[in-house]
């Protein structure tokens, strides 16, 4: 058996069982088995978010796709949205919100810096948004935004 080194994130070699699993036929999004899998996923989402909402959806797409889906489903033209932008994800959320027609207010920090609780409280009091968007893990800069309610952060 020939093994190659993957020199992307990792590095890690793919175990044979994973290679075999990847060689199996793909289940299409309209296969009966996929509907059962998605029903199980929805149950997990309902549990994780402690909801019984029958319209809970699992988005089959990238993180950007899920973010766009969420914003398009909660925002309306003219809604005031406060976006904490400290990297690509905040900027994307602001852009999507603007395309929806929302009144976007930005709370900005240079890329690589996190917001303080005082920053957030001041902006919320000033703008009184119907939605506040903040990225917990900003992958474009590697900054983790502390979300605990503590003056230490």
mmCIF file of C-alpha atoms in Angstrom:
data_model
loop_
_atom_site.group_PDB
_atom_site.id
_atom_site.type_symbol
_atom_site.label_atom_id
_atom_site.label_comp_id
_atom_site.label_asym_id
_atom_site.label_seq_id
_atom_site.Cartn_x
_atom_site.Cartn_y
_atom_site.Cartn_z
ATOM 1 C CA UNK A 1 0.000 0.000 0.000
ATOM 2 C CA UNK A 2 1.333 3.391 -1.023
ATOM 3 C CA UNK A 3 1.063 6.213 1.535
ATOM 4 C CA UNK A 4 1.748 9.843 0.735
ATOM 5 C CA UNK A 5 2.294 12.639 3.179
ATOM 6 C CA UNK A 6 -0.258 15.425 3.139
ATOM 7 C CA UNK A 7 1.589 18.682 3.761
ATOM 8 C CA UNK A 8 -1.440 20.929 4.169
ATOM 9 C CA UNK A 9 -2.952 21.593 7.567
ATOM 10 C CA UNK A 10 -1.707 18.802 9.723
ATOM 11 C CA UNK A 11 0.369 17.142 8.367
ATOM 12 C CA UNK A 12 -1.414 13.834 8.699
ATOM 13 C CA UNK A 13 -1.648 10.625 6.717
ATOM 14 C CA UNK A 14 -5.135 9.383 5.913
ATOM 15 C CA UNK A 15 -5.774 6.012 7.570
ATOM 16 C CA UNK A 16 -6.833 3.170 5.238
ATOM 17 C CA UNK A 17 -10.333 2.941 6.778
ATOM 18 C CA UNK A 18 -10.909 6.600 5.857
ATOM 19 C CA UNK A 19 -9.631 6.009 2.323
ATOM 20 C CA UNK A 20 -12.020 3.054 1.968
ATOM 21 C CA UNK A 21 -14.941 5.114 3.317
ATOM 22 C CA UNK A 22 -14.116 7.904 0.837
ATOM 23 C CA UNK A 23 -14.227 5.410 -2.047
ATOM 24 C CA UNK A 24 -17.830 4.348 -1.293
ATOM 25 C CA UNK A 25 -20.723 5.518 -3.504
ATOM 26 C CA UNK A 26 -21.984 8.994 -2.636
ATOM 27 C CA UNK A 27 -25.479 9.359 -1.210
ATOM 28 C CA UNK A 28 -27.389 12.049 -3.092
ATOM 29 C CA UNK A 29 -29.380 14.754 -1.358
ATOM 30 C CA UNK A 30 -32.646 13.166 -2.546
ATOM 31 C CA UNK A 31 -31.903 9.574 -1.457
ATOM 32 C CA UNK A 32 -34.269 8.145 1.156
ATOM 33 C CA UNK A 33 -31.297 7.330 3.379
ATOM 34 C CA UNK A 34 -30.257 11.006 3.316
ATOM 35 C CA UNK A 35 -33.697 12.070 4.575
ATOM 36 C CA UNK A 36 -33.265 9.745 7.584
ATOM 37 C CA UNK A 37 -29.763 11.088 8.226
ATOM 38 C CA UNK A 38 -31.020 14.684 8.082
ATOM 39 C CA UNK A 39 -33.890 13.829 10.476
ATOM 40 C CA UNK A 40 -31.312 12.508 12.970
ATOM 41 C CA UNK A 41 -29.206 15.647 12.525
ATOM 42 C CA UNK A 42 -32.268 17.842 13.141
ATOM 43 C CA UNK A 43 -32.940 15.991 16.405
ATOM 44 C CA UNK A 44 -29.373 16.761 17.473
ATOM 45 C CA UNK A 45 -29.782 20.428 16.527
ATOM 46 C CA UNK A 46 -33.047 20.619 18.467
ATOM 47 C CA UNK A 47 -31.327 19.142 21.499
ATOM 48 C CA UNK A 48 -28.270 21.413 21.208
ATOM 49 C CA UNK A 49 -30.434 24.544 20.952
ATOM 50 C CA UNK A 50 -33.103 23.238 23.357
ATOM 51 C CA UNK A 51 -35.952 23.792 20.906
ATOM 52 C CA UNK A 52 -38.907 21.786 19.623
ATOM 53 C CA UNK A 53 -39.227 23.940 16.491
ATOM 54 C CA UNK A 54 -40.293 21.676 13.607
ATOM 55 C CA UNK A 55 -38.689 24.074 11.118
ATOM 56 C CA UNK A 56 -35.168 23.462 12.419
ATOM 57 C CA UNK A 57 -32.863 23.129 9.412
ATOM 58 C CA UNK A 58 -29.436 21.690 8.848
ATOM 59 C CA UNK A 59 -27.742 23.707 6.112
ATOM 60 C CA UNK A 60 -25.747 21.576 3.727
ATOM 61 C CA UNK A 61 -23.114 24.137 2.864
ATOM 62 C CA UNK A 62 -20.164 26.138 4.100
ATOM 63 C CA UNK A 63 -20.080 28.325 7.197
ATOM 64 C CA UNK A 64 -20.603 31.330 4.921
ATOM 65 C CA UNK A 65 -23.708 29.643 3.491
ATOM 66 C CA UNK A 66 -25.123 29.057 6.980
ATOM 67 C CA UNK A 67 -24.363 32.645 8.022
ATOM 68 C CA UNK A 68 -26.062 34.029 4.926
ATOM 69 C CA UNK A 69 -29.073 31.749 5.440
ATOM 70 C CA UNK A 70 -29.425 32.871 9.056
ATOM 71 C CA UNK A 71 -29.154 36.570 8.205
ATOM 72 C CA UNK A 72 -31.640 36.342 5.317
ATOM 73 C CA UNK A 73 -34.119 34.613 7.607
ATOM 74 C CA UNK A 74 -34.010 37.086 10.490
ATOM 75 C CA UNK A 75 -33.416 40.471 8.863
ATOM 76 C CA UNK A 76 -35.759 42.753 6.998
ATOM 77 C CA UNK A 77 -35.114 45.920 5.048
ATOM 78 C CA UNK A 78 -34.506 48.801 7.457
ATOM 79 C CA UNK A 79 -33.664 46.664 10.507
ATOM 80 C CA UNK A 80 -30.811 48.082 12.576
ATOM 81 C CA UNK A 81 -27.986 45.546 12.782
ATOM 82 C CA UNK A 82 -24.859 45.953 14.850
ATOM 83 C CA UNK A 83 -21.924 44.016 13.399
ATOM 84 C CA UNK A 84 -18.748 43.606 15.428
ATOM 85 C CA UNK A 85 -16.161 43.515 12.653
ATOM 86 C CA UNK A 86 -12.606 42.492 13.457
ATOM 87 C CA UNK A 87 -11.836 40.402 10.388
ATOM 88 C CA UNK A 88 -13.306 38.798 7.280
ATOM 89 C CA UNK A 89 -16.345 37.168 8.955
ATOM 90 C CA UNK A 90 -17.661 40.376 10.472
ATOM 91 C CA UNK A 91 -17.140 42.196 7.176
ATOM 92 C CA UNK A 92 -19.006 39.444 5.317
ATOM 93 C CA UNK A 93 -21.912 39.636 7.770
ATOM 94 C CA UNK A 94 -22.058 43.417 7.294
ATOM 95 C CA UNK A 95 -21.986 43.039 3.502
ATOM 96 C CA UNK A 96 -24.767 40.442 3.487
ATOM 97 C CA UNK A 97 -26.862 42.563 5.851
ATOM 98 C CA UNK A 98 -26.400 45.625 3.618
ATOM 99 C CA UNK A 99 -27.498 43.613 0.557
ATOM 100 C CA UNK A 100 -30.654 42.631 2.464
ATOM 101 C CA UNK A 101 -31.302 46.334 3.026
ATOM 102 C CA UNK A 102 -30.607 46.442 6.746
ATOM 103 C CA UNK A 103 -29.273 49.575 8.411
ATOM 104 C CA UNK A 104 -25.815 48.257 9.334
ATOM 105 C CA UNK A 105 -23.890 49.839 12.182
ATOM 106 C CA UNK A 106 -20.299 48.678 12.606
ATOM 107 C CA UNK A 107 -18.366 48.181 15.802
ATOM 108 C CA UNK A 108 -14.816 47.913 14.475
ATOM 109 C CA UNK A 109 -11.457 46.782 15.784
ATOM 110 C CA UNK A 110 -8.247 46.312 13.863
ATOM 111 C CA UNK A 111 -7.802 42.773 12.560
ATOM 112 C CA UNK A 112 -6.278 40.696 15.317
ATOM 113 C CA UNK A 113 -7.892 42.470 18.284
ATOM 114 C CA UNK A 114 -10.871 41.352 20.356
ATOM 115 C CA UNK A 115 -13.724 43.519 21.663
ATOM 116 C CA UNK A 116 -14.105 44.282 25.350
ATOM 117 C CA UNK A 117 -17.410 43.912 27.156
ATOM 118 C CA UNK A 118 -17.452 47.712 27.547
ATOM 119 C CA UNK A 119 -17.053 48.120 23.738
ATOM 120 C CA UNK A 120 -20.054 45.879 23.153
ATOM 121 C CA UNK A 121 -22.264 47.347 25.897
ATOM 122 C CA UNK A 122 -21.615 50.912 24.696
ATOM 123 C CA UNK A 123 -22.431 50.065 21.060
ATOM 124 C CA UNK A 124 -25.597 48.143 22.017
ATOM 125 C CA UNK A 125 -26.818 51.082 24.110
ATOM 126 C CA UNK A 126 -26.024 53.571 21.342
ATOM 127 C CA UNK A 127 -27.469 51.699 18.336
ATOM 128 C CA UNK A 128 -30.227 49.563 19.937
ATOM 129 C CA UNK A 129 -30.060 46.916 17.185
ATOM 130 C CA UNK A 130 -32.592 44.176 16.551
ATOM 131 C CA UNK A 131 -29.619 41.905 15.820
ATOM 132 C CA UNK A 132 -26.043 41.843 17.096
ATOM 133 C CA UNK A 133 -23.456 39.851 15.121
ATOM 134 C CA UNK A 134 -20.089 38.915 16.590
ATOM 135 C CA UNK A 135 -17.670 36.197 15.519
ATOM 136 C CA UNK A 136 -16.450 33.958 18.315
ATOM 137 C CA UNK A 137 -13.548 32.430 16.361
ATOM 138 C CA UNK A 138 -12.256 34.812 13.671
ATOM 139 C CA UNK A 139 -10.411 32.375 11.413
ATOM 140 C CA UNK A 140 -9.003 35.134 9.200
ATOM 141 C CA UNK A 141 -6.889 36.420 12.097
ATOM 142 C CA UNK A 142 -6.896 33.568 14.596
ATOM 143 C CA UNK A 143 -8.503 35.721 17.292
ATOM 144 C CA UNK A 144 -10.951 34.088 19.689
ATOM 145 C CA UNK A 145 -13.504 36.560 20.977
ATOM 146 C CA UNK A 146 -14.126 36.055 24.720
ATOM 147 C CA UNK A 147 -17.874 35.708 25.195
ATOM 148 C CA UNK A 148 -18.027 35.346 28.993
ATOM 149 C CA UNK A 149 -19.694 38.242 30.785
ATOM 150 C CA UNK A 150 -16.714 39.360 32.772
ATOM 151 C CA UNK A 151 -14.790 42.566 33.163
ATOM 152 C CA UNK A 152 -11.633 40.483 32.887
ATOM 153 C CA UNK A 153 -12.248 40.103 29.164
#
